[in-house]
Amino acid sequence: MEEITFLKRKAVEIRMDLLTMIYEARTGHTGGSLSSTDILTVLYYKVMNIDPSKPKWADRDRYVQSKGHSVEALWSILADKGFFPKEELKTFSQFGSRLIGHPNNKVPGIEMNTGALGHGLPISVGMALAAKLDGKSYKVYTLMGDGEQAEGSIWEGAMAAAQYKLDNLIAIIDRNRLQITGSTEDVMGLEPLGDKWRSFGWEVVEVDGNDIEQLVEVFSTTPRVAGKPTMIVANTVKGKGISFSENQVAWHHKVPTEEQFNLAIDELSKQLEVLV
């Protein structure tokens, strides 16, 4: 339980940091960063074999953020883990900063520049295949958006991963059901999403992507099946953690006002108070 409490507290702290970054920079993708925070927290503080002092260590696990626009949670976590000074978060999206609005591989801990949707999974397939060919035991994790599933390159990567039996590849879909223009089911219907991935040869598991305990349990049992890549459909809430942003499409790319920022920080602070 101690470990679970630590992860829950860390997720709240990361939400506070990313919201502060967005508020001070006056730009950012708030909703998707908040929905994916619990996933990234479990990956970086519990699951992945990484060493911030050796970001290019050959045997490290790899993480590729395919939904690159929701980078704020990732920047906050990399700074907290020590990949770069936390003070640098104050430069987010400022002129000359390397902490731009998408993952930038000039920053330690970032494997690939991403942002154009649909590229993260094919890149991760290549990394996982390289591990197999080189006899390496590292795993490759990639986080996609659900709106991103409309990209054809996703499904090309899905076929290749099954073809090469990449059981060292774990993909996650941040299934918050909202994208920039509205509901995913109105823009480009995805269901039955899990069955589609199963038909492409993947082992699929669904989880509450904002439930720390469930995430820890699922990640601890991957790969699920030898010779098959794993897909985790993580059902999340866009804008998770802040009452007035939850399930609101307007918060896909929205900066809080001073009043909203203070209300949000107050809500998150109260969440911390009960996690003792």
C-alpha positions as a Markdown table, in Angstrom:
| # | Residue | x | y | z |
|---|---|---|---|---|
| 1 | Met | 0.0 | 0.0 | 0.0 |
| 2 | Glu | 2.9 | 2.4 | 0.7 |
| 3 | Glu | 4.0 | 2.1 | -2.9 |
| 4 | Ile | 0.5 | 2.7 | -4.2 |
| 5 | Thr | 0.1 | 5.8 | -2.0 |
| 6 | Phe | 3.5 | 7.1 | -3.2 |
| 7 | Leu | 2.4 | 6.7 | -6.9 |
| 8 | Lys | -1.0 | 8.4 | -6.2 |
| 9 | Arg | 0.7 | 11.3 | -4.5 |
| 10 | Lys | 3.2 | 11.6 | -7.3 |
| 11 | Ala | 0.5 | 11.7 | -9.9 |
| 12 | Val | -1.2 | 14.6 | -8.1 |
| 13 | Glu | 2.2 | 16.4 | -7.8 |
| 14 | Ile | 2.8 | 15.9 | -11.6 |
| 15 | Arg | -0.6 | 17.3 | -12.3 |
| 16 | Met | 0.2 | 20.4 | -10.3 |
| 17 | Asp | 3.5 | 20.8 | -12.1 |
| 18 | Leu | 2.1 | 20.5 | -15.6 |
| 19 | Leu | -0.7 | 22.8 | -14.9 |
| 20 | Thr | 1.7 | 25.4 | -13.6 |
| 21 | Met | 3.8 | 25.0 | -16.7 |
| 22 | Ile | 0.8 | 25.6 | -19.0 |
| 23 | Tyr | -0.5 | 28.5 | -16.9 |
| 24 | Glu | 2.8 | 30.3 | -16.9 |
| 25 | Ala | 3.6 | 29.6 | -20.5 |
| 26 | Arg | 0.0 | 30.5 | -21.6 |
| 27 | Thr | -0.1 | 27.5 | -23.9 |
| 28 | Gly | -0.4 | 23.7 | -23.7 |
| 29 | His | -2.6 | 20.7 | -24.1 |
| 30 | Thr | -4.2 | 20.5 | -20.7 |
| 31 | Gly | -6.9 | 17.8 | -21.1 |
| 32 | Gly | -4.8 | 15.0 | -22.6 |
| 33 | Ser | -1.8 | 15.6 | -20.3 |
| 34 | Leu | -4.1 | 15.3 | -17.3 |
| 35 | Ser | -5.8 | 12.1 | -18.6 |
| 36 | Ser | -2.4 | 10.4 | -19.2 |
| 37 | Thr | -0.7 | 11.4 | -16.0 |
| 38 | Asp | -1.5 | 8.2 | -14.1 |
| 39 | Ile | -0.2 | 6.1 | -17.0 |
| 40 | Leu | 3.1 | 7.9 | -17.2 |
| 41 | Thr | 3.5 | 8.0 | -13.4 |
| 42 | Val | 3.2 | 4.2 | -13.2 |
| 43 | Leu | 5.5 | 3.7 | -16.1 |
| 44 | Tyr | 8.3 | 6.0 | -14.9 |
| 45 | Tyr | 8.2 | 5.4 | -11.2 |
| 46 | Lys | 7.3 | 1.7 | -11.1 |
| 47 | Val | 7.7 | -0.1 | -14.4 |
| 48 | Met | 10.4 | 1.0 | -16.7 |
| 49 | Asn | 14.1 | 0.0 | -16.3 |
| 50 | Ile | 15.7 | 3.4 | -16.8 |
| 51 | Asp | 18.6 | 5.4 | -15.3 |
| 52 | Pro | 18.4 | 9.2 | -15.5 |
| 53 | Ser | 22.2 | 9.4 | -15.0 |
| 54 | Lys | 22.7 | 7.2 | -18.2 |
| 55 | Pro | 19.9 | 8.3 | -20.6 |
| 56 | Lys | 21.6 | 6.5 | -23.5 |
| 57 | Trp | 22.2 | 3.2 | -21.6 |
| 58 | Ala | 22.0 | 0.5 | -24.2 |
| 59 | Asp | 19.8 | -1.8 | -22.1 |
| 60 | Arg | 17.3 | 0.8 | -21.0 |
| 61 | Asp | 13.6 | 0.4 | -21.6 |
| 62 | Arg | 12.3 | 2.8 | -24.3 |
| 63 | Tyr | 9.3 | 5.1 | -24.2 |
| 64 | Val | 7.9 | 6.8 | -27.2 |
| 65 | Gln | 5.1 | 9.3 | -26.8 |
| 66 | Ser | 3.1 | 9.0 | -30.0 |
| 67 | Lys | 0.5 | 11.6 | -28.8 |
| 68 | Gly | 3.3 | 14.1 | -28.7 |
| 69 | His | 1.0 | 17.2 | -28.1 |
| 70 | Ser | 0.3 | 16.0 | -24.6 |
| 71 | Val | 3.9 | 16.5 | -23.6 |
| 72 | Glu | 3.5 | 18.5 | -20.4 |
| 73 | Ala | 3.1 | 15.5 | -18.1 |
| 74 | Leu | 6.2 | 13.9 | -19.7 |
| 75 | Trp | 8.3 | 17.0 | -19.2 |
| 76 | Ser | 7.2 | 17.2 | -15.6 |
| 77 | Ile | 8.1 | 13.6 | -14.9 |
| 78 | Leu | 11.5 | 13.7 | -16.7 |
| 79 | Ala | 12.5 | 16.8 | -14.6 |
| 80 | Asp | 11.3 | 15.1 | -11.4 |
| 81 | Lys | 13.3 | 12.0 | -12.2 |
| 82 | Gly | 16.4 | 14.0 | -12.8 |
| 83 | Phe | 16.9 | 13.8 | -16.5 |
| 84 | Phe | 17.2 | 17.6 | -16.5 |
| 85 | Pro | 17.0 | 20.4 | -13.9 |
| 86 | Lys | 13.4 | 21.0 | -12.6 |
| 87 | Glu | 14.1 | 24.7 | -12.9 |
| 88 | Glu | 14.1 | 24.3 | -16.6 |
| 89 | Leu | 10.3 | 23.6 | -16.6 |
| 90 | Lys | 9.9 | 27.4 | -16.2 |
| 91 | Thr | 11.2 | 27.8 | -19.8 |
| 92 | Phe | 8.4 | 25.6 | -21.3 |
| 93 | Ser | 7.4 | 26.9 | -24.8 |
| 94 | Gln | 9.6 | 30.0 | -24.5 |
| 95 | Phe | 11.8 | 31.2 | -27.3 |
| 96 | Gly | 15.0 | 29.2 | -27.4 |
| 97 | Ser | 13.8 | 26.6 | -24.9 |
| 98 | Arg | 14.4 | 22.9 | -25.7 |
| 99 | Leu | 11.2 | 22.2 | -23.8 |
| 100 | Ile | 8.8 | 22.8 | -26.7 |
| 101 | Gly | 5.2 | 21.7 | -27.2 |
| 102 | His | 6.2 | 18.2 | -28.4 |
| 103 | Pro | 8.8 | 15.7 | -27.4 |
| 104 | Asn | 12.3 | 16.9 | -28.5 |
| 105 | Asn | 15.2 | 14.4 | -28.5 |
| 106 | Lys | 17.7 | 17.1 | -27.7 |
| 107 | Val | 16.3 | 16.5 | -24.1 |
| 108 | Pro | 17.7 | 13.6 | -22.2 |
| 109 | Gly | 15.1 | 10.9 | -21.8 |
| 110 | Ile | 13.4 | 11.5 | -25.1 |
| 111 | Glu | 13.9 | 8.8 | -27.7 |
| 112 | Met | 12.3 | 10.4 | -30.7 |
| 113 | Asn | 10.8 | 13.7 | -31.8 |
| 114 | Thr | 7.0 | 13.1 | -32.1 |
| 115 | Gly | 4.0 | 15.3 | -32.9 |
| 116 | Ala | 2.8 | 14.2 | -36.3 |
| 117 | Leu | 0.2 | 11.7 | -35.2 |
| 118 | Gly | 0.5 | 8.1 | -36.2 |
| 119 | His | 4.3 | 7.8 | -36.1 |
| 120 | Gly | 5.0 | 6.6 | -32.6 |
| 121 | Leu | 3.8 | 3.1 | -33.0 |
| 122 | Pro | 5.8 | 2.4 | -36.2 |
| 123 | Ile | 8.9 | 3.9 | -34.6 |
| 124 | Ser | 8.4 | 1.7 | -31.5 |
| 125 | Val | 8.0 | -1.4 | -33.8 |
| 126 | Gly | 11.4 | -0.7 | -35.2 |
| 127 | Met | 12.9 | -0.3 | -31.7 |
| 128 | Ala | 11.3 | -3.5 | -30.5 |
| 129 | Leu | 12.5 | -5.4 | -33.6 |
| 130 | Ala | 16.0 | -4.1 | -33.1 |
| 131 | Ala | 16.0 | -5.4 | -29.6 |
| 132 | Lys | 15.0 | -8.9 | -30.9 |
| 133 | Leu | 17.7 | -8.8 | -33.6 |
| 134 | Asp | 20.4 | -7.6 | -31.1 |
| 135 | Gly | 19.4 | -10.1 | -28.4 |
| 136 | Lys | 18.5 | -7.4 | -26.0 |
| 137 | Ser | 15.9 | -7.8 | -23.3 |
| 138 | Tyr | 14.6 | -4.2 | -23.0 |
| 139 | Lys | 10.9 | -3.4 | -23.6 |
| 140 | Val | 9.4 | -0.7 | -25.7 |
| 141 | Tyr | 6.4 | 1.3 | -24.5 |
| 142 | Thr | 4.4 | 3.8 | -26.6 |
| 143 | Leu | 1.4 | 5.9 | -25.7 |
| 144 | Met | -1.1 | 6.8 | -28.4 |
| 145 | Gly | -4.2 | 9.0 | -28.4 |
| 146 | Asp | -7.6 | 7.5 | -29.3 |
| 147 | Gly | -8.2 | 10.1 | -32.0 |
| 148 | Glu | -4.8 | 9.0 | -33.4 |
| 149 | Gln | -6.3 | 5.6 | -34.2 |
| 150 | Ala | -7.6 | 7.2 | -37.4 |
| 151 | Glu | -4.1 | 7.3 | -38.8 |
| 152 | Gly | -3.3 | 4.6 | -41.3 |
| 153 | Ser | 0.3 | 4.3 | -40.2 |
| 154 | Ile | -1.0 | 3.0 | -36.8 |
| 155 | Trp | -2.4 | -0.1 | -38.5 |
| 156 | Glu | 0.6 | -0.7 | -40.7 |
| 157 | Gly | 2.6 | -0.7 | -37.5 |
| 158 | Ala | 0.1 | -3.0 | -35.9 |
| 159 | Met | 0.4 | -5.6 | -38.6 |
| 160 | Ala | 4.2 | -5.5 | -38.5 |
| 161 | Ala | 4.4 | -5.9 | -34.7 |
| 162 | Ala | 2.3 | -9.1 | -35.0 |
| 163 | Gln | 4.2 | -10.3 | -38.0 |
| 164 | Tyr | 7.5 | -10.1 | -36.1 |
| 165 | Lys | 6.0 | -11.5 | -32.9 |
| 166 | Leu | 7.2 | -8.4 | -30.9 |
| 167 | Asp | 6.2 | -9.5 | -27.4 |
| 168 | Asn | 8.6 | -6.8 | -26.1 |
| 169 | Leu | 6.3 | -4.1 | -27.4 |
| 170 | Ile | 3.6 | -2.7 | -25.1 |
| 171 | Ala | 1.3 | 0.0 | -26.6 |
| 172 | Ile | -1.2 | 2.0 | -24.6 |
| 173 | Ile | -4.2 | 4.0 | -25.9 |
| 174 | Asp | -5.2 | 6.9 | -23.8 |
| 175 | Arg | -8.9 | 6.2 | -24.4 |
| 176 | Asn | -10.5 | 9.5 | -23.1 |
| 177 | Arg | -13.0 | 9.5 | -25.9 |
| 178 | Leu | -12.4 | 13.2 | -26.8 |
| 179 | Gln | -10.3 | 14.8 | -29.5 |
| 180 | Ile | -9.8 | 18.4 | -30.6 |
| 181 | Thr | -13.0 | 18.6 | -32.6 |
| 182 | Gly | -15.3 | 16.5 | -30.4 |
| 183 | Ser | -16.2 | 13.0 | -29.4 |
| 184 | Thr | -14.0 | 10.3 | -31.1 |
| 185 | Glu | -17.2 | 8.4 | -31.9 |
| 186 | Asp | -18.6 | 11.4 | -33.8 |
| 187 | Val | -15.4 | 12.3 | -35.6 |
| 188 | Met | -14.3 | 8.8 | -36.6 |
| 189 | Gly | -15.9 | 5.9 | -34.7 |
| 190 | Leu | -13.5 | 3.5 | -33.1 |
| 191 | Glu | -15.6 | 0.8 | -31.5 |
| 192 | Pro | -15.2 | -2.1 | -31.1 |
| 193 | Leu | -11.6 | -0.9 | -30.5 |
| 194 | Gly | -10.3 | -3.9 | -28.6 |
| 195 | Asp | -11.6 | -6.3 | -31.1 |
| 196 | Lys | -9.9 | -4.4 | -33.9 |
| 197 | Trp | -6.6 | -4.8 | -32.2 |
| 198 | Arg | -7.2 | -8.5 | -31.5 |
| 199 | Ser | -8.0 | -9.1 | -35.2 |
| 200 | Phe | -4.5 | -7.6 | -36.0 |
| 201 | Gly | -2.9 | -10.2 | -33.8 |
| 202 | Trp | -2.4 | -8.3 | -30.5 |
| 203 | Glu | -3.1 | -9.4 | -27.0 |
| 204 | Val | -5.5 | -6.8 | -25.7 |
| 205 | Val | -6.4 | -5.8 | -22.1 |
| 206 | Glu | -8.7 | -3.0 | -21.0 |
| 207 | Val | -8.0 | -1.1 | -17.8 |
| 208 | Asp | -9.1 | 2.0 | -15.9 |
| 209 | Gly | -6.3 | 4.3 | -17.0 |
| 210 | Asn | -6.7 | 6.6 | -14.1 |
| 211 | Asp | -6.6 | 3.8 | -11.5 |
| 212 | Ile | -3.1 | 3.4 | -10.1 |
| 213 | Glu | -3.7 | -0.1 | -8.7 |
| 214 | Gln | -5.1 | -1.4 | -11.9 |
| 215 | Leu | -2.2 | 0.1 | -14.0 |
| 216 | Val | 0.4 | -1.4 | -11.7 |
| 217 | Glu | -1.3 | -4.9 | -11.9 |
| 218 | Val | -1.6 | -4.8 | -15.7 |
| 219 | Phe | 2.0 | -3.5 | -16.4 |
| 220 | Ser | 3.4 | -6.1 | -14.0 |
| 221 | Thr | 2.0 | -8.9 | -16.2 |
| 222 | Thr | 3.3 | -7.7 | -19.6 |
| 223 | Pro | 4.1 | -9.2 | -22.0 |
| 224 | Arg | 0.7 | -11.0 | -21.7 |
| 225 | Val | 1.3 | -13.7 | -24.2 |
| 226 | Ala | 4.7 | -15.0 | -25.6 |
| 227 | Gly | 5.1 | -14.0 | -29.2 |
| 228 | Lys | 2.3 | -11.4 | -29.2 |
| 229 | Pro | 2.6 | -7.6 | -28.8 |
| 230 | Thr | 0.4 | -6.2 | -26.0 |
| 231 | Met | -2.2 | -3.5 | -26.3 |
| 232 | Ile | -3.5 | -1.8 | -23.2 |
| 233 | Val | -6.7 | 0.2 | -23.8 |
| 234 | Ala | -6.6 | 2.6 | -20.9 |
| 235 | Asn | -10.0 | 4.1 | -20.3 |
| 236 | Thr | -9.4 | 7.6 | -19.0 |
| 237 | Val | -11.1 | 10.9 | -18.3 |
| 238 | Lys | -9.9 | 13.9 | -20.3 |
| 239 | Gly | -8.9 | 16.6 | -17.9 |
| 240 | Lys | -8.7 | 14.1 | -15.0 |
| 241 | Gly | -8.1 | 15.5 | -11.5 |
| 242 | Ile | -9.7 | 19.0 | -12.0 |
| 243 | Ser | -13.5 | 19.0 | -11.6 |
| 244 | Phe | -14.3 | 21.7 | -14.2 |
| 245 | Ser | -12.0 | 20.3 | -16.9 |
| 246 | Glu | -13.1 | 16.6 | -16.7 |
| 247 | Asn | -14.8 | 15.3 | -19.9 |
| 248 | Gln | -14.8 | 18.8 | -21.4 |
| 249 | Val | -13.6 | 18.9 | -25.0 |
| 250 | Ala | -12.7 | 22.6 | -24.7 |
| 251 | Trp | -9.8 | 21.7 | -22.4 |
| 252 | His | -8.0 | 19.8 | -25.2 |
| 253 | His | -6.0 | 22.9 | -25.8 |
| 254 | Lys | -6.9 | 25.5 | -23.2 |
| 255 | Val | -5.0 | 27.7 | -20.7 |
| 256 | Pro | -6.6 | 28.3 | -17.3 |
| 257 | Thr | -7.4 | 31.8 | -16.2 |
| 258 | Glu | -5.9 | 33.0 | -12.9 |
| 259 | Glu | -9.1 | 32.1 | -11.1 |
| 260 | Gln | -9.3 | 28.6 | -12.8 |
| 261 | Phe | -5.6 | 28.0 | -12.0 |
| 262 | Asn | -6.0 | 28.8 | -8.3 |
| 263 | Leu | -9.2 | 26.7 | -8.1 |
| 264 | Ala | -7.4 | 23.7 | -9.8 |
| 265 | Ile | -4.3 | 24.0 | -7.5 |
| 266 | Asp | -6.6 | 24.1 | -4.5 |
| 267 | Glu | -8.4 | 20.9 | -5.7 |
| 268 | Leu | -5.2 | 19.1 | -6.3 |
| 269 | Ser | -3.8 | 20.2 | -2.9 |
| 270 | Lys | -6.8 | 18.8 | -1.2 |
| 271 | Gln | -6.3 | 15.5 | -3.0 |
| 272 | Leu | -2.8 | 15.4 | -1.6 |
| 273 | Glu | -4.0 | 16.0 | 1.9 |
| 274 | Val | -6.0 | 12.7 | 1.9 |
| 275 | Leu | -3.1 | 10.7 | 0.5 |
| 276 | Val | -1.1 | 10.1 | 3.6 |
